[in-house]
Coordinates of C-alpha atoms in Angstrom, one line a residue:
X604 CA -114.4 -75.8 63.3
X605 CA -116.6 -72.8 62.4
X606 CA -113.0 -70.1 63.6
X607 CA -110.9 -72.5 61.5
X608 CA -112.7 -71.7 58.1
X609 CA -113.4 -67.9 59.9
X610 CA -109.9 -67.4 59.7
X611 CA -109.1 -69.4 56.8
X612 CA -111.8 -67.4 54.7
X613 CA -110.0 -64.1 56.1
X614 CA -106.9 -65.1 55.1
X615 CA -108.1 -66.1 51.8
X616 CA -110.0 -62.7 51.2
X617 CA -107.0 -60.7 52.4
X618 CA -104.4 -62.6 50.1
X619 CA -106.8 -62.8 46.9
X620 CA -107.9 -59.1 47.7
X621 CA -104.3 -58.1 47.4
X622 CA -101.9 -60.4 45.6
X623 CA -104.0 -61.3 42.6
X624 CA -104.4 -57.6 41.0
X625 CA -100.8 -57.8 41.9
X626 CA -100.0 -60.4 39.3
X627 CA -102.8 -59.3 36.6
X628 CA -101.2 -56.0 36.9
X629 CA -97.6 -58.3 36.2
X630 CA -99.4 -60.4 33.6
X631 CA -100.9 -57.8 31.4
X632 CA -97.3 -55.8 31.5
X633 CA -95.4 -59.1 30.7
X634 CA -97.8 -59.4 27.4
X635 CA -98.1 -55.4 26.7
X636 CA -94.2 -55.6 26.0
X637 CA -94.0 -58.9 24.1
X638 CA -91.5 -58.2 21.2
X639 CA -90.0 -54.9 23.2
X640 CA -86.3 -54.3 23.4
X641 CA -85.0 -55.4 26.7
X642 CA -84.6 -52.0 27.6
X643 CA -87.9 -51.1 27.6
X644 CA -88.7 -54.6 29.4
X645 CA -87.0 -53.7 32.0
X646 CA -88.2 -50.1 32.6
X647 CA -91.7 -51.1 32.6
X648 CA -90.9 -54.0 34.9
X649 CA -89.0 -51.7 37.3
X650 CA -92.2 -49.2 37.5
X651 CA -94.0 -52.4 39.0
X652 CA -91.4 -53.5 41.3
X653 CA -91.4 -49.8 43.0
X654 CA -94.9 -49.8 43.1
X655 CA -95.6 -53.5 44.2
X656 CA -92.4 -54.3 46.4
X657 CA -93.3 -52.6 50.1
X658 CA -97.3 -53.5 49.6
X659 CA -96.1 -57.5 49.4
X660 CA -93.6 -56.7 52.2
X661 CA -96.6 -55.3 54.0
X662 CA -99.0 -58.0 53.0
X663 CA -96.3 -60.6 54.3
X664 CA -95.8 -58.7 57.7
X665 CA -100.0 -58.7 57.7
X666 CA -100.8 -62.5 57.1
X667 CA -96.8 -63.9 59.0
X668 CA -97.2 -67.9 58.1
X669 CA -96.5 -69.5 55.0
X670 CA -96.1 -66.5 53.3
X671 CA -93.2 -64.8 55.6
X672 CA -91.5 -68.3 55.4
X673 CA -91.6 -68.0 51.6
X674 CA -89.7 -64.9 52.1
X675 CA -87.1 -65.9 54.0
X676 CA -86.8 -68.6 51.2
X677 CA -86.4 -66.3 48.6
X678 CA -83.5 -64.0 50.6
X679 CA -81.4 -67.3 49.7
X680 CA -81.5 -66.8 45.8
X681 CA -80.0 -63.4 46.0
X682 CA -77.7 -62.9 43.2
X683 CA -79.3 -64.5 40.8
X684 CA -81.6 -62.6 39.1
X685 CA -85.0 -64.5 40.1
X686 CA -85.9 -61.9 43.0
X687 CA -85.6 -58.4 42.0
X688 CA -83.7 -56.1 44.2
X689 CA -87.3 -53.9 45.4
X690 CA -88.2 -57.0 47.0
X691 CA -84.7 -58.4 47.6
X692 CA -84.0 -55.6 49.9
X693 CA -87.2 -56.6 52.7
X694 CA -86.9 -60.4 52.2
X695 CA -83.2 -60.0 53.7
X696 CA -84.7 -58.5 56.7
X697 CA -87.0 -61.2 57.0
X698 CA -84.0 -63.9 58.3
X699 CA -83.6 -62.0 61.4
X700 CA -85.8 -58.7 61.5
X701 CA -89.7 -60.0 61.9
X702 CA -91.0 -58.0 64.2
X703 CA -92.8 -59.9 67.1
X704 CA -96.9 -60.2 67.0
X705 CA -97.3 -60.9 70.4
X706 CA -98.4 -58.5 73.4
X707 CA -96.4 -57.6 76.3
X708 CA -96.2 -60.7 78.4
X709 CA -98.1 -62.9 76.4
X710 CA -95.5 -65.0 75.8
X711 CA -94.3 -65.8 79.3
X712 CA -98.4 -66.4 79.8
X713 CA -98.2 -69.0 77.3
X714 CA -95.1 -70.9 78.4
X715 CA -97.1 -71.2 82.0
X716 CA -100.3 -72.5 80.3
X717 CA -97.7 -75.3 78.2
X718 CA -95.6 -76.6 81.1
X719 CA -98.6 -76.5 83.5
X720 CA -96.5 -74.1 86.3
X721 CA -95.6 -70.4 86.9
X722 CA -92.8 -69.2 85.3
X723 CA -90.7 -68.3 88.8
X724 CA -91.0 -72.0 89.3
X725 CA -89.2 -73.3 86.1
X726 CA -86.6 -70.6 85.7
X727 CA -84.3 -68.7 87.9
X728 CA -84.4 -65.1 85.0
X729 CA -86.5 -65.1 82.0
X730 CA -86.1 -62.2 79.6
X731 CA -89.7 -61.2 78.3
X732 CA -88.1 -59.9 75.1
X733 CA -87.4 -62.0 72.3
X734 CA -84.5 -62.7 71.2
X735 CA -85.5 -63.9 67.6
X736 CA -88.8 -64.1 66.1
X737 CA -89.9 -66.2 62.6
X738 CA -92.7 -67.7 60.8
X739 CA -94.0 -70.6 63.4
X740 CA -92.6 -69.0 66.6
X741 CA -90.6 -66.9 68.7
X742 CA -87.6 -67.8 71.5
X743 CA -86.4 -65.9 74.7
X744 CA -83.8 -66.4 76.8
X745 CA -84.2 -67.6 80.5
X746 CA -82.0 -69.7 83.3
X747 CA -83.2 -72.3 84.8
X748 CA -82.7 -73.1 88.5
X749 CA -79.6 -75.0 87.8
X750 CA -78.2 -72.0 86.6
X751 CA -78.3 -73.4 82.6
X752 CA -78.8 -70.9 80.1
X753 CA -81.8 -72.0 78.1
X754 CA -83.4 -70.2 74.7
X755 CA -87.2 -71.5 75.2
X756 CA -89.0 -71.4 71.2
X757 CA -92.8 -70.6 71.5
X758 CA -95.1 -71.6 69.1
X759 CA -97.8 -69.1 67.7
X760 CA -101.3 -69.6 68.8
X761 CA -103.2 -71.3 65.4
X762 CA -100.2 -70.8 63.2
X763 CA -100.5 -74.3 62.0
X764 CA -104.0 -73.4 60.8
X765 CA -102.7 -70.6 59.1
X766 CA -100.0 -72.5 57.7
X767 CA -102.3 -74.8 56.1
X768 CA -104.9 -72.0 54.7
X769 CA -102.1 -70.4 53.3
X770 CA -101.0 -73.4 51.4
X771 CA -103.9 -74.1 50.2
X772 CA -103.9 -70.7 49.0
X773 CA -101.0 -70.4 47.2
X774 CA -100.7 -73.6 45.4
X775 CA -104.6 -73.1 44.0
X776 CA -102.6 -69.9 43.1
X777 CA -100.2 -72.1 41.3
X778 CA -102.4 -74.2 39.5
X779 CA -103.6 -71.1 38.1
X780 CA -100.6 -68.3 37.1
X781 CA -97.2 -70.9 37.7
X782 CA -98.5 -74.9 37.3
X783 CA -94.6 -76.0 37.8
X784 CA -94.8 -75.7 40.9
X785 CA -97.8 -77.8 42.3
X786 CA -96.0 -80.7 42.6
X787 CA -93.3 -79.8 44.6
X788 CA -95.4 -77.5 46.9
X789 CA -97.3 -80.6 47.9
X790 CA -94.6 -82.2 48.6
X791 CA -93.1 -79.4 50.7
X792 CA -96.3 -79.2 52.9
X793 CA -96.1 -82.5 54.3
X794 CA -92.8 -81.4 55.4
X795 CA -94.2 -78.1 56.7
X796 CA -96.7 -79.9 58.8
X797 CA -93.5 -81.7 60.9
X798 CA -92.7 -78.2 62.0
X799 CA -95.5 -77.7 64.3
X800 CA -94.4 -80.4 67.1
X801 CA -92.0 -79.3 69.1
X802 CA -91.9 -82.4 70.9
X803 CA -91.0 -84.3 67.3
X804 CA -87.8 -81.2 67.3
X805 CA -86.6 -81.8 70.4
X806 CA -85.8 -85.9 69.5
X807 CA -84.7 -84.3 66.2
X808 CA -82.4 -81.8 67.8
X809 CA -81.2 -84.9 70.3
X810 CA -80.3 -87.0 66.9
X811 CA -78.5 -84.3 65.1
X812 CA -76.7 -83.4 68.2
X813 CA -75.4 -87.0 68.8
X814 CA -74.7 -87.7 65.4
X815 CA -73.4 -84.3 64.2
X816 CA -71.3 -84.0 67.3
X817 CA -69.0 -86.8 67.6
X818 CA -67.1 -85.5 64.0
X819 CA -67.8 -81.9 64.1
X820 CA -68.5 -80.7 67.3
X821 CA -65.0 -78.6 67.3
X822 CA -66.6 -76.8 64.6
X823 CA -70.5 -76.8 64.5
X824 CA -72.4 -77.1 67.5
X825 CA -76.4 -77.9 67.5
X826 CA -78.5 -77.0 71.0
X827 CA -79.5 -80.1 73.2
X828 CA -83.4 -80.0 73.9
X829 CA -84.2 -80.4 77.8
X830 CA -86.7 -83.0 77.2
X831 CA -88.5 -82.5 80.9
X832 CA -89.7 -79.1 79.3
X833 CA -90.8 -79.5 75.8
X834 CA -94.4 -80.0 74.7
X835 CA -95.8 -79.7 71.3
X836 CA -95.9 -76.0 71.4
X837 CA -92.8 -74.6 73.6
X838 CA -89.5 -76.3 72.8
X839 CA -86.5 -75.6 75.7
X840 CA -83.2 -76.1 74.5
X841 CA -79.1 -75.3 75.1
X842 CA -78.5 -71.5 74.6
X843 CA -76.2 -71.0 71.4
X844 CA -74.6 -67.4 72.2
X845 CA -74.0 -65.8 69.0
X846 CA -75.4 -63.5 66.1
X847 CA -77.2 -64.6 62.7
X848 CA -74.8 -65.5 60.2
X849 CA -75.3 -62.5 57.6
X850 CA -75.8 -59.9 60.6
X851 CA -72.2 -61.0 61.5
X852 CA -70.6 -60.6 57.9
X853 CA -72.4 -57.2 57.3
X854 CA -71.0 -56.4 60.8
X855 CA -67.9 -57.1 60.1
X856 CA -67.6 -55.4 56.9
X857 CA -69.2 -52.2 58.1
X858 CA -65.8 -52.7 60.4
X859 CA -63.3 -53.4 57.7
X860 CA -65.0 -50.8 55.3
X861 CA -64.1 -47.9 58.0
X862 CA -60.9 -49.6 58.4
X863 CA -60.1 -49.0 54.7
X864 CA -61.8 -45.3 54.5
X865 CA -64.5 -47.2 52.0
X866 CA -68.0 -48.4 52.2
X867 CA -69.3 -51.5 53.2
X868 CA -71.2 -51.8 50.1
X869 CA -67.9 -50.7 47.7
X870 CA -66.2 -54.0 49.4
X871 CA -69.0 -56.7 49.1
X872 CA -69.2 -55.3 45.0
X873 CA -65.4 -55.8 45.0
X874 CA -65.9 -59.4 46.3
X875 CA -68.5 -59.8 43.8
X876 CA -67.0 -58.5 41.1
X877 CA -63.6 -60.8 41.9
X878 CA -65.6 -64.0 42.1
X879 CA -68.2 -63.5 38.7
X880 CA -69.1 -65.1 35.9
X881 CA -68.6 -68.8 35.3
X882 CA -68.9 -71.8 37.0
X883 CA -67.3 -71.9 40.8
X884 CA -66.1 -75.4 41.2
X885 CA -64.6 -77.2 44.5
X886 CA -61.2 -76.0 43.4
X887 CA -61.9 -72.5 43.3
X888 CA -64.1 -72.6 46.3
X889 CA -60.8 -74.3 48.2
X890 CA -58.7 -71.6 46.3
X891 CA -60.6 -68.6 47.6
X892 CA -61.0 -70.2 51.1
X893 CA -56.9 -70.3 51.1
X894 CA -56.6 -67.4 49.9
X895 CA -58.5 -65.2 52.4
X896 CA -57.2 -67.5 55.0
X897 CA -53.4 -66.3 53.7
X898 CA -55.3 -62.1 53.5
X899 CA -56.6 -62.1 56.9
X900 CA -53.5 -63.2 58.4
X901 CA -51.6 -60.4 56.6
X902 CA -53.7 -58.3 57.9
X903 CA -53.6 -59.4 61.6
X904 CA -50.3 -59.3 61.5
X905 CA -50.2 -55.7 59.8
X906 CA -52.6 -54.5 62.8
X907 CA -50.3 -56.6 65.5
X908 CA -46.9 -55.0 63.9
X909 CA -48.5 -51.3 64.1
X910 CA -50.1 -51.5 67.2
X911 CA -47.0 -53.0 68.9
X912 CA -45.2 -50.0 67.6
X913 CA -48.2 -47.6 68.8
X914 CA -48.2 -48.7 72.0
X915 CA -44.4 -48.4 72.1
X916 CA -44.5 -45.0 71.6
X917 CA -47.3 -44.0 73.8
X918 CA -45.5 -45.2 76.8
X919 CA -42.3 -43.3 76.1
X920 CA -42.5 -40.1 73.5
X921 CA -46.1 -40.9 74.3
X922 CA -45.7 -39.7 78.0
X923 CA -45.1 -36.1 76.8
X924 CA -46.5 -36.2 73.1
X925 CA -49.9 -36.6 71.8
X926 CA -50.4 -40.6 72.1
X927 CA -51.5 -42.2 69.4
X928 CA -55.0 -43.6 69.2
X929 CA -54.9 -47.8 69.0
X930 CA -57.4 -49.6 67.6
X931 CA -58.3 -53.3 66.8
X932 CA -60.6 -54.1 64.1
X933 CA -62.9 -57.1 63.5
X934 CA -61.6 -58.8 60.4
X935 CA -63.8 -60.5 57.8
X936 CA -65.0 -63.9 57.8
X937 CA -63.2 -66.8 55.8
X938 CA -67.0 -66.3 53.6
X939 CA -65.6 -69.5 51.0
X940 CA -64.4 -71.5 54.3
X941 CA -68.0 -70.9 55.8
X942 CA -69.6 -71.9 53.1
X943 CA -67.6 -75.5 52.6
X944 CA -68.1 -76.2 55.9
X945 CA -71.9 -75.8 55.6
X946 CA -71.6 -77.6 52.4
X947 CA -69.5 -81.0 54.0
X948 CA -72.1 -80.7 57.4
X949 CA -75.2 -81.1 55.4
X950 CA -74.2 -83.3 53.3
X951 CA -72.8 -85.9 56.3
X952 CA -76.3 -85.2 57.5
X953 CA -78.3 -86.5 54.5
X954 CA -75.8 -89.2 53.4
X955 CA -73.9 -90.8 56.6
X956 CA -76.4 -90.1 59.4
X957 CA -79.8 -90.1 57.1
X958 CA -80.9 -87.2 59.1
X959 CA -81.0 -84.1 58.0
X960 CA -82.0 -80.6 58.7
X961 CA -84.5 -79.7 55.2
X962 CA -84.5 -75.7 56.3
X963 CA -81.0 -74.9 56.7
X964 CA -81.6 -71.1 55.4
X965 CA -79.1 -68.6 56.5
X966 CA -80.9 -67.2 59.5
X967 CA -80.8 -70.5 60.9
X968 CA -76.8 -70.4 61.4
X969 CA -75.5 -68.3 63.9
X970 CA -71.8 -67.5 64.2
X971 CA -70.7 -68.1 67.8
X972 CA -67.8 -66.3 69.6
X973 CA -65.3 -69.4 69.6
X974 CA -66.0 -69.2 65.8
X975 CA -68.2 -72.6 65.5
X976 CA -71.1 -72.2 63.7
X977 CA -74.1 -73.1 65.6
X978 CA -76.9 -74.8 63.9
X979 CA -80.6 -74.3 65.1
X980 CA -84.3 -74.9 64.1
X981 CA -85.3 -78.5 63.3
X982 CA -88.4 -78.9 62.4
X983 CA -88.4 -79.9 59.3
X984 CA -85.9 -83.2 59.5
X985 CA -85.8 -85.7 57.0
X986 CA -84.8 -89.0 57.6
X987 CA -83.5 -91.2 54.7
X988 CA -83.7 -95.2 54.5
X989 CA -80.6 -96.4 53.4
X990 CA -81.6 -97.2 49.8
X991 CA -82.7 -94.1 49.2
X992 CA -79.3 -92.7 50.4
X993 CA -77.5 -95.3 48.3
X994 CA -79.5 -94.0 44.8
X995 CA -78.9 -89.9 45.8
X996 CA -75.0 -90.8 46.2
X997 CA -75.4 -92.3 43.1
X998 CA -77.0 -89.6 41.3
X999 CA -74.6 -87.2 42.8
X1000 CA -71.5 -88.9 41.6
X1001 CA -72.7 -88.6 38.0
X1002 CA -74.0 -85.0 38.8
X1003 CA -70.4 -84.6 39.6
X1004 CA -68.7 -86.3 36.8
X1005 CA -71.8 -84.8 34.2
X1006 CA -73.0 -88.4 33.0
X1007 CA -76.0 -87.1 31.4
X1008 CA -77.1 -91.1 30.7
X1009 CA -76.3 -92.2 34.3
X1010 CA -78.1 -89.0 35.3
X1011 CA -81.5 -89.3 33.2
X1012 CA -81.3 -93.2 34.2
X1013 CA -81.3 -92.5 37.5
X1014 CA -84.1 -89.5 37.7
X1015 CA -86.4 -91.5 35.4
X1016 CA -85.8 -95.2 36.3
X1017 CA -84.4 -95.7 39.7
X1018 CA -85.8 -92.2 41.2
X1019 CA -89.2 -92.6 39.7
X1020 CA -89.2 -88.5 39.0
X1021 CA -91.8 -88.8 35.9
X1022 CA -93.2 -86.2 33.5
X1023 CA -95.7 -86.4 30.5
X1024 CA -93.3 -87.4 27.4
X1025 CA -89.9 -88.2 30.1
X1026 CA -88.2 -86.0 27.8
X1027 CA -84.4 -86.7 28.8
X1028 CA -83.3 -83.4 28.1
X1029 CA -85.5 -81.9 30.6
X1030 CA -85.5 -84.9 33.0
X1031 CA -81.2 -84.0 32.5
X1032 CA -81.8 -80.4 33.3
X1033 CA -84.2 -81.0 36.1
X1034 CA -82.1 -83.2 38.3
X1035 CA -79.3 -80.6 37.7
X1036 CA -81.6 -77.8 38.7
X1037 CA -82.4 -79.5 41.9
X1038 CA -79.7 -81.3 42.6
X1039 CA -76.1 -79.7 41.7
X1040 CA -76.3 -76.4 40.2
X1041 CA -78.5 -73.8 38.4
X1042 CA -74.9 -72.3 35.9
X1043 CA -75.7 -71.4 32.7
X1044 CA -75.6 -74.4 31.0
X1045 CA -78.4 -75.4 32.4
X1046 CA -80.8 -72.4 33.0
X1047 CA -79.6 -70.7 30.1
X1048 CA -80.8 -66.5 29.9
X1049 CA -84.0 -67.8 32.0
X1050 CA -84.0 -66.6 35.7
X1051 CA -85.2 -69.8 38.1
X1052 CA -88.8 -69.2 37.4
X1053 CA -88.9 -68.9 33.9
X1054 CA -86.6 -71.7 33.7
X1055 CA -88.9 -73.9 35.5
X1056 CA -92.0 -72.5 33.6
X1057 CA -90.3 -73.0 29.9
X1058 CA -89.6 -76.9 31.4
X1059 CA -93.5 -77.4 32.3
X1060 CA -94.6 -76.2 28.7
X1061 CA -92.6 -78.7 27.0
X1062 CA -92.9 -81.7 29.5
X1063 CA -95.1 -81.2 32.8
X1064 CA -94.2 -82.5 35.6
X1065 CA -96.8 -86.0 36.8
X1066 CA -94.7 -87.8 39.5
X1067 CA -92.4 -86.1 42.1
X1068 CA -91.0 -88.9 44.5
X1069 CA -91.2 -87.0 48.0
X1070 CA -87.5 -89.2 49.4
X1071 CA -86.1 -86.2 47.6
X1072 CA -87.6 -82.9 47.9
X1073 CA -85.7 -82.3 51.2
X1074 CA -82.8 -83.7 49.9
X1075 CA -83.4 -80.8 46.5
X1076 CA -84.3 -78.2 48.9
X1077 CA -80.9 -78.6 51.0
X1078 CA -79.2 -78.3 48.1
X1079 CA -81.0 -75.0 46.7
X1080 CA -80.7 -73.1 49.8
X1081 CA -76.7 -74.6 50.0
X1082 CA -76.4 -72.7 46.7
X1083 CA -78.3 -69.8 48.3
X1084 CA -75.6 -68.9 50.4
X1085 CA -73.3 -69.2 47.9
X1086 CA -75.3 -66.5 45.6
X1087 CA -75.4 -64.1 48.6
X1088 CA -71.9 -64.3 48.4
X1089 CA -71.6 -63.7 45.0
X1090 CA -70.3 -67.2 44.5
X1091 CA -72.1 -69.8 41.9
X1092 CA -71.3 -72.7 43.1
X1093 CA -72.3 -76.7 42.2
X1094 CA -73.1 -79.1 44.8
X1095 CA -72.3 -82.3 43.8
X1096 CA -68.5 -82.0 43.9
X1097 CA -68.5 -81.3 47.5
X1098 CA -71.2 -83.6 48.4
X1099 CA -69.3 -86.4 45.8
X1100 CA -67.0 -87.9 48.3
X1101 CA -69.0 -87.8 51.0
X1102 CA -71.5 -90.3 49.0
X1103 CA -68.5 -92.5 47.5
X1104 CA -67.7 -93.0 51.0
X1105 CA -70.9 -94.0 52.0
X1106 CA -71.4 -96.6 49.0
X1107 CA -68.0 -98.1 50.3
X1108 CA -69.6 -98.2 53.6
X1109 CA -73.1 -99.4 52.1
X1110 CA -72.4 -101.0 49.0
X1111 CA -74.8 -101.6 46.8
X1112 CA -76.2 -105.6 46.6
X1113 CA -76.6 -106.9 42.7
X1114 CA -80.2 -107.7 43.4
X1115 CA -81.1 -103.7 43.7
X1116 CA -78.4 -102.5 41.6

């Protein structure tokens, strides 16, 4: 007892030593240039990002736990405004850079210590470097006897007490500079606390697998646990060969940038700059997924016709020329295709199987070399009854069709999501916020956290029914991939037939209705 509040009162120290000077030093700027042009805002505001940006990134790197798992939250709202680009530019690295905190061999020491027998005994190879390493835990590679490739996740010594020090932590920070988001913290650390059993993964990973496979396993793939070795600290599972999703795209556009005598960055801006501004619907999502399907076959068949012809030549004129140099470039990914598939995937999880993955951030999908995409980390699964999946289905089809009475109906009266006055403007904007899409029309010129802060003034929040934070949360970090992409995209009209589907399947009986 007495190390647990030892390191909790470290922890404590270190984060209010450090990050509250950080946000007085934010405050006093934010009231110093009340009434400024936005010019001006903005300068002074940048002088504080340079200055603040690497000594968070530091403090993160220093104190791991909650806090690095916050950045790897944030990477997903790049694009819109809400993280600025001094700290955008580390909390990308965060998905699949975190450098490892354990000793040489520690790791293989603790795996022995779990499973209760020496390492040579288990596995035929085990590779003592990691092969990822995040917030909870780290994961090598190894072959068992049978000759299976295996990826073996190891769980930080006392990272669930950090975990919950630095939760404490930041919501009292909360309740102090950002109230809005108390509630939903809460909420989120009861579903934080799921991620330190591995045991409670593997099933998890055994029930997405069977589920998820059966209808998509041609183009998603989740890892089988091998139950025999998994305890609640080291979870053994199928190998997934493959790369991080986002390492993969900026790989292949480094590719396709040389290609094209341009830079990798000149091409994602072009992207950008193509898709902008306005609200990116199902149709245009479908549009752009077509038409870089129709693009990249151009182009294979551009570098097939000129090759062909290349090669032709270097084994006839070739023979006593100079031969011409051939080369085959990786083309880039179908990035609109990706994301509908993600899109369809999670939300078969949450409304046909009613068990879902509630952390589906993009360093958990990895791009494998049949082109699946293969689907890892489940620690934090939610599982829905069916009435709860029967009222989210219905809020998403008015979400979709913008029935602002069915929609504040069903957030105040039927989704028991209360605040102080139930102001149906903001309960309107809320379940759009959390639920479809964050456009304009709803946020306004507020980036996410002032939005949510301008919402608390007029209405705080006083009930937050937990059947739906995960549900929210999947959502947000869907749209998170979107905004890395440049796209803005809404929810709901993917996830809308999915859920009409399901009420057909599960209809609704007049004495809940």
């Amino acid at each position: 007892v007495g190390s647990y509040f030892d390191e909790g009162l470290r922890r404590s120290v270190i984060f209010w030593g450090q990050a509250f000077p950080i946000y007085l030093h934010y405050e006093f700027v934010h009231q110093f240039t009340k009434g400024e042009a936005d010019h001006i805002i903005e300068r002074e505001f940048d002088k504080l990002h340079d200055k603040y940006a690497l000594v968070a990134k530091d403090l993160t790197l220093q104190l791991r736990g909650f806090y690095l798992k916050t950045a790897q939250l944030c990477s997903t709202i790049d694009g819109t405004g809400t993280v600025p680009p001094q700290y955008m530019a580390w909390c990308t690295q965060m998905q699949d850079e975190v450098p490892t905190p354990f000793a040489p061999g520690e790791a293989r020491k603790l795996v022995e210590e779990s499973l209760g027998k020496p390492i040579e005994e288990v596995f035929e190879w085990w590779d003592d470097d990691p092969c990822g390493s995040a917030s909870i835990g780290q994961v090598h590679r190894a072959r068992l006897r049978d000759g299976t490739e295996v990826a073996i996740k190891i769980q930080y010594p006392g990272i669930e007490r950090k975990f919950r020090s630095d939760l404490s932590n930041i919501i009292r920070f909360c309740q102090l500079a950002m109230p809005q988001h108390v509630k939903p913290l809460r909420e989120i650390e009861k579903a934080f606390m799921t991620e330190f059993d591995y045991q409670g993964e593997a099933k998890n990973l055994l029930d997405v697998s069977e589920n998820l496979m059966k209808d998509w396993g041609d183009r998603v793939c989740v890892p089988k646990p091998v139950l025999s070795l998994c305890t609640k600290t080291v979870l053994t599972m199928e190998y997934l060969p493959g790369e991080p999703l986002l390492k993969a795209l900026r790989r292949r556009l480094r590719s396709l940038a040389e290609a094209q005598g341009t830079t990798p960055e000149k091409l994602e801006q072009d992207f950008r700059d193509r898709l902008a501004g306005g609200e990116h619907d199902l149709v245009k999502l479908e549009d752009e997924a077509s038409r870089m399907r129709w693009l990249i076959g151009l182009s294979k068949a551009r570098e097939l016709a000129v090759n062909t012809l290349k090669i032709a030549y270097n084994f006839t004129l070739g023979l006593f020329t100079r031969p011409f140099h051939v080369a085959w470039i990786e083309h880039p990914l179908n990035i609109a295709e990706i994301i509908t598939l993600l899109l369809e995937v999670h939300g078969h999880e949450i409304f046909v199987d009613g068990v879902f993955n509630g952390d589906p951030h993009p360093g958990n999908v990895l791009l494998m070399p049949d082109g699946r995409l293969g689907l890892i980390d489940y620690g934090q699964v939610k599982r829905l009854p069916i009435e709860v999946r029967q009222t989210y289905a219905k809020l998403i089809i008015a979400l979709s069709e913008d029935d602002k009475d069915e929609i504040v109906r069903l957030w105040l009266h039927e989704m028991d999501q209360r605040s102080k006055t139930d102001n149906k403007t903001i309960a309107y904007k809320l379940a759009c916020f959390w639920h479809d899409r964050n456009t304009p029309d709803i946020v306004g010129d507020y980036n996410l956290h002032t939005f949510l802060e301008s919402l608390e003034k007029e209405d705080p929040v006083v009930r937050v029914n937990e059947d739906y934070v995960m549900a929210a949360r999947v959502s947000v970090l869907m749209r998170g991939f979107g905004n890395m992409m440049g796209l803005q995209l809404r929810v709901a009209p993917y996830w809308r037939p999915i859920a009409e589907q399901f009420l057909q399947t599960h209809p609704i009986s007049t004495n809940n209705s």
